[in-house]
């Protein structure tokens, strides 16, 4: 009680000032109120949502409002983005079966999803960034492709969890009303000395799928966050 058994992934709901934390050990999403976290010693939430029992692993999810979550479901082929309510009941799904042919989803039983995704803050648009190909796709919530683009390195791979020599492309994603930001590696995860090649650039697209900038980083990053209030990107190196 009052512990996270197996910490896995967190998602912040800025509008409602809450932090949802997936505990893979207890198979629940805990709802932390940020104000309570900051003011109450030893605070631990009493509110949680059960993970749908038929889903072993959820590796990315987003609170869309105070009643609905979306999450990527890679345990099926082709993959889906599904929507569940606060009781952990799946209400709808987007079947991702009309994506470009080079947007491969063959996982070879990998534990990690082959793509990152995020919702536009106010419009019916979802962006997908591939983890093993430098491909960006924008769809609507019916699964129709609105735009797609590959480049600048033209990397096309079939994901294979057993291949340690595969190139890794997009590592993290952030979005705002105008732009899509993808933290980009574009090389193997490990070099010949088994040292990690961390991402060194951020690709920026508009919501029409057009590239507008490539930010070359002075320091490699493992994660980053978008601070829209202060108009800046925050990086963790």
PDB file of N, CA and C in Angstrom, residues 20 27-29 48-55 58 67-69 71 83-91:
ATOM      1  N   UNK A  20      -0.951  11.302 -14.139  1.00  0.00           N
ATOM      2  CA  UNK A  20      -1.347   9.893 -14.177  1.00  0.00           C
ATOM      3  C   UNK A  20      -0.106   9.035 -14.262  1.00  0.00           C
ATOM      4  N   UNK A  27      -0.939  -2.974 -12.020  1.00  0.00           N
ATOM      5  CA  UNK A  27      -1.796  -2.902 -13.212  1.00  0.00           C
ATOM      6  C   UNK A  27      -2.906  -1.858 -13.043  1.00  0.00           C
ATOM      7  N   UNK A  28      -2.504  -0.663 -12.595  1.00  0.00           N
ATOM      8  CA  UNK A  28      -3.453   0.437 -12.441  1.00  0.00           C
ATOM      9  C   UNK A  28      -2.782   1.746 -12.857  1.00  0.00           C
ATOM     10  N   UNK A  29      -3.615   2.736 -13.215  1.00  0.00           N
ATOM     11  CA  UNK A  29      -3.181   4.110 -13.418  1.00  0.00           C
ATOM     12  C   UNK A  29      -3.553   4.892 -12.162  1.00  0.00           C
ATOM     13  N   UNK A  48      -7.694   5.623  -8.797  1.00  0.00           N
ATOM     14  CA  UNK A  48      -6.927   4.916  -9.812  1.00  0.00           C
ATOM     15  C   UNK A  48      -7.880   4.299 -10.832  1.00  0.00           C
ATOM     16  N   UNK A  49      -7.307   3.927 -11.977  1.00  0.00           N
ATOM     17  CA  UNK A  49      -8.057   3.274 -13.049  1.00  0.00           C
ATOM     18  C   UNK A  49      -7.387   1.931 -13.317  1.00  0.00           C
ATOM     19  N   UNK A  50      -8.130   0.861 -13.408  1.00  0.00           N
ATOM     20  CA  UNK A  50      -7.502  -0.431 -13.735  1.00  0.00           C
ATOM     21  C   UNK A  50      -7.078  -0.492 -15.192  1.00  0.00           C
ATOM     22  N   UNK A  51      -5.947  -1.122 -15.458  1.00  0.00           N
ATOM     23  CA  UNK A  51      -5.539  -1.404 -16.832  1.00  0.00           C
ATOM     24  C   UNK A  51      -6.506  -2.436 -17.415  1.00  0.00           C
ATOM     25  N   UNK A  52      -6.984  -2.244 -18.653  1.00  0.00           N
ATOM     26  CA  UNK A  52      -7.878  -3.264 -19.229  1.00  0.00           C
ATOM     27  C   UNK A  52      -7.267  -4.649 -19.106  1.00  0.00           C
ATOM     28  N   UNK A  53      -7.998  -5.629 -18.592  1.00  0.00           N
ATOM     29  CA  UNK A  53      -7.418  -6.933 -18.250  1.00  0.00           C
ATOM     30  C   UNK A  53      -6.823  -7.675 -19.437  1.00  0.00           C
ATOM     31  N   UNK A  54      -7.283  -7.375 -20.652  1.00  0.00           N
ATOM     32  CA  UNK A  54      -6.756  -8.080 -21.819  1.00  0.00           C
ATOM     33  C   UNK A  54      -5.475  -7.444 -22.355  1.00  0.00           C
ATOM     34  N   UNK A  55      -5.008  -6.335 -21.727  1.00  0.00           N
ATOM     35  CA  UNK A  55      -3.819  -5.646 -22.203  1.00  0.00           C
ATOM     36  C   UNK A  55      -2.667  -5.879 -21.233  1.00  0.00           C
ATOM     37  N   UNK A  58       0.935  -1.365 -21.696  1.00  0.00           N
ATOM     38  CA  UNK A  58       0.619  -0.101 -22.343  1.00  0.00           C
ATOM     39  C   UNK A  58       1.841   0.782 -22.179  1.00  0.00           C
ATOM     40  N   UNK A  67     -12.289  12.365 -18.670  1.00  0.00           N
ATOM     41  CA  UNK A  67     -13.088  11.147 -18.749  1.00  0.00           C
ATOM     42  C   UNK A  67     -12.520  10.081 -19.675  1.00  0.00           C
ATOM     43  N   UNK A  68     -11.601  10.437 -20.571  1.00  0.00           N
ATOM     44  CA  UNK A  68     -11.146   9.521 -21.614  1.00  0.00           C
ATOM     45  C   UNK A  68      -9.632   9.539 -21.727  1.00  0.00           C
ATOM     46  N   UNK A  69      -9.040   8.373 -21.902  1.00  0.00           N
ATOM     47  CA  UNK A  69      -7.632   8.208 -22.235  1.00  0.00           C
ATOM     48  C   UNK A  69      -7.516   7.651 -23.650  1.00  0.00           C
ATOM     49  N   UNK A  71      -4.524   5.328 -25.812  1.00  0.00           N
ATOM     50  CA  UNK A  71      -3.262   4.614 -25.636  1.00  0.00           C
ATOM     51  C   UNK A  71      -2.969   3.815 -26.890  1.00  0.00           C
ATOM     52  N   UNK A  83      -9.232   3.942 -27.037  1.00  0.00           N
ATOM     53  CA  UNK A  83      -9.738   4.939 -26.098  1.00  0.00           C
ATOM     54  C   UNK A  83     -10.491   4.208 -24.988  1.00  0.00           C
ATOM     55  N   UNK A  84     -10.177   4.563 -23.753  1.00  0.00           N
ATOM     56  CA  UNK A  84     -10.860   3.925 -22.627  1.00  0.00           C
ATOM     57  C   UNK A  84     -11.373   4.994 -21.672  1.00  0.00           C
ATOM     58  N   UNK A  85     -12.376   4.631 -20.891  1.00  0.00           N
ATOM     59  CA  UNK A  85     -12.943   5.573 -19.930  1.00  0.00           C
ATOM     60  C   UNK A  85     -12.297   5.405 -18.563  1.00  0.00           C
ATOM     61  N   UNK A  86     -12.809   6.119 -17.588  1.00  0.00           N
ATOM     62  CA  UNK A  86     -12.219   6.120 -16.258  1.00  0.00           C
ATOM     63  C   UNK A  86     -12.446   4.819 -15.495  1.00  0.00           C
ATOM     64  N   UNK A  87     -13.227   3.925 -16.046  1.00  0.00           N
ATOM     65  CA  UNK A  87     -13.408   2.608 -15.433  1.00  0.00           C
ATOM     66  C   UNK A  87     -12.518   1.555 -16.094  1.00  0.00           C
ATOM     67  N   UNK A  88     -11.656   1.970 -17.026  1.00  0.00           N
ATOM     68  CA  UNK A  88     -10.774   1.046 -17.709  1.00  0.00           C
ATOM     69  C   UNK A  88     -11.461   0.271 -18.810  1.00  0.00           C
ATOM     70  N   UNK A  89     -12.614   0.745 -19.275  1.00  0.00           N
ATOM     71  CA  UNK A  89     -13.367   0.073 -20.329  1.00  0.00           C
ATOM     72  C   UNK A  89     -13.014   0.695 -21.678  1.00  0.00           C
ATOM     73  N   UNK A  90     -12.622  -0.134 -22.653  1.00  0.00           N
ATOM     74  CA  UNK A  90     -12.289   0.360 -23.983  1.00  0.00           C
ATOM     75  C   UNK A  90     -13.575   0.758 -24.703  1.00  0.00           C
ATOM     76  N   UNK A  91     -13.627   2.011 -25.169  1.00  0.00           N
ATOM     77  CA  UNK A  91     -14.839   2.531 -25.796  1.00  0.00           C
ATOM     78  C   UNK A  91     -14.730   2.603 -27.322  1.00  0.00           C
TER      79      UNK A  91
END
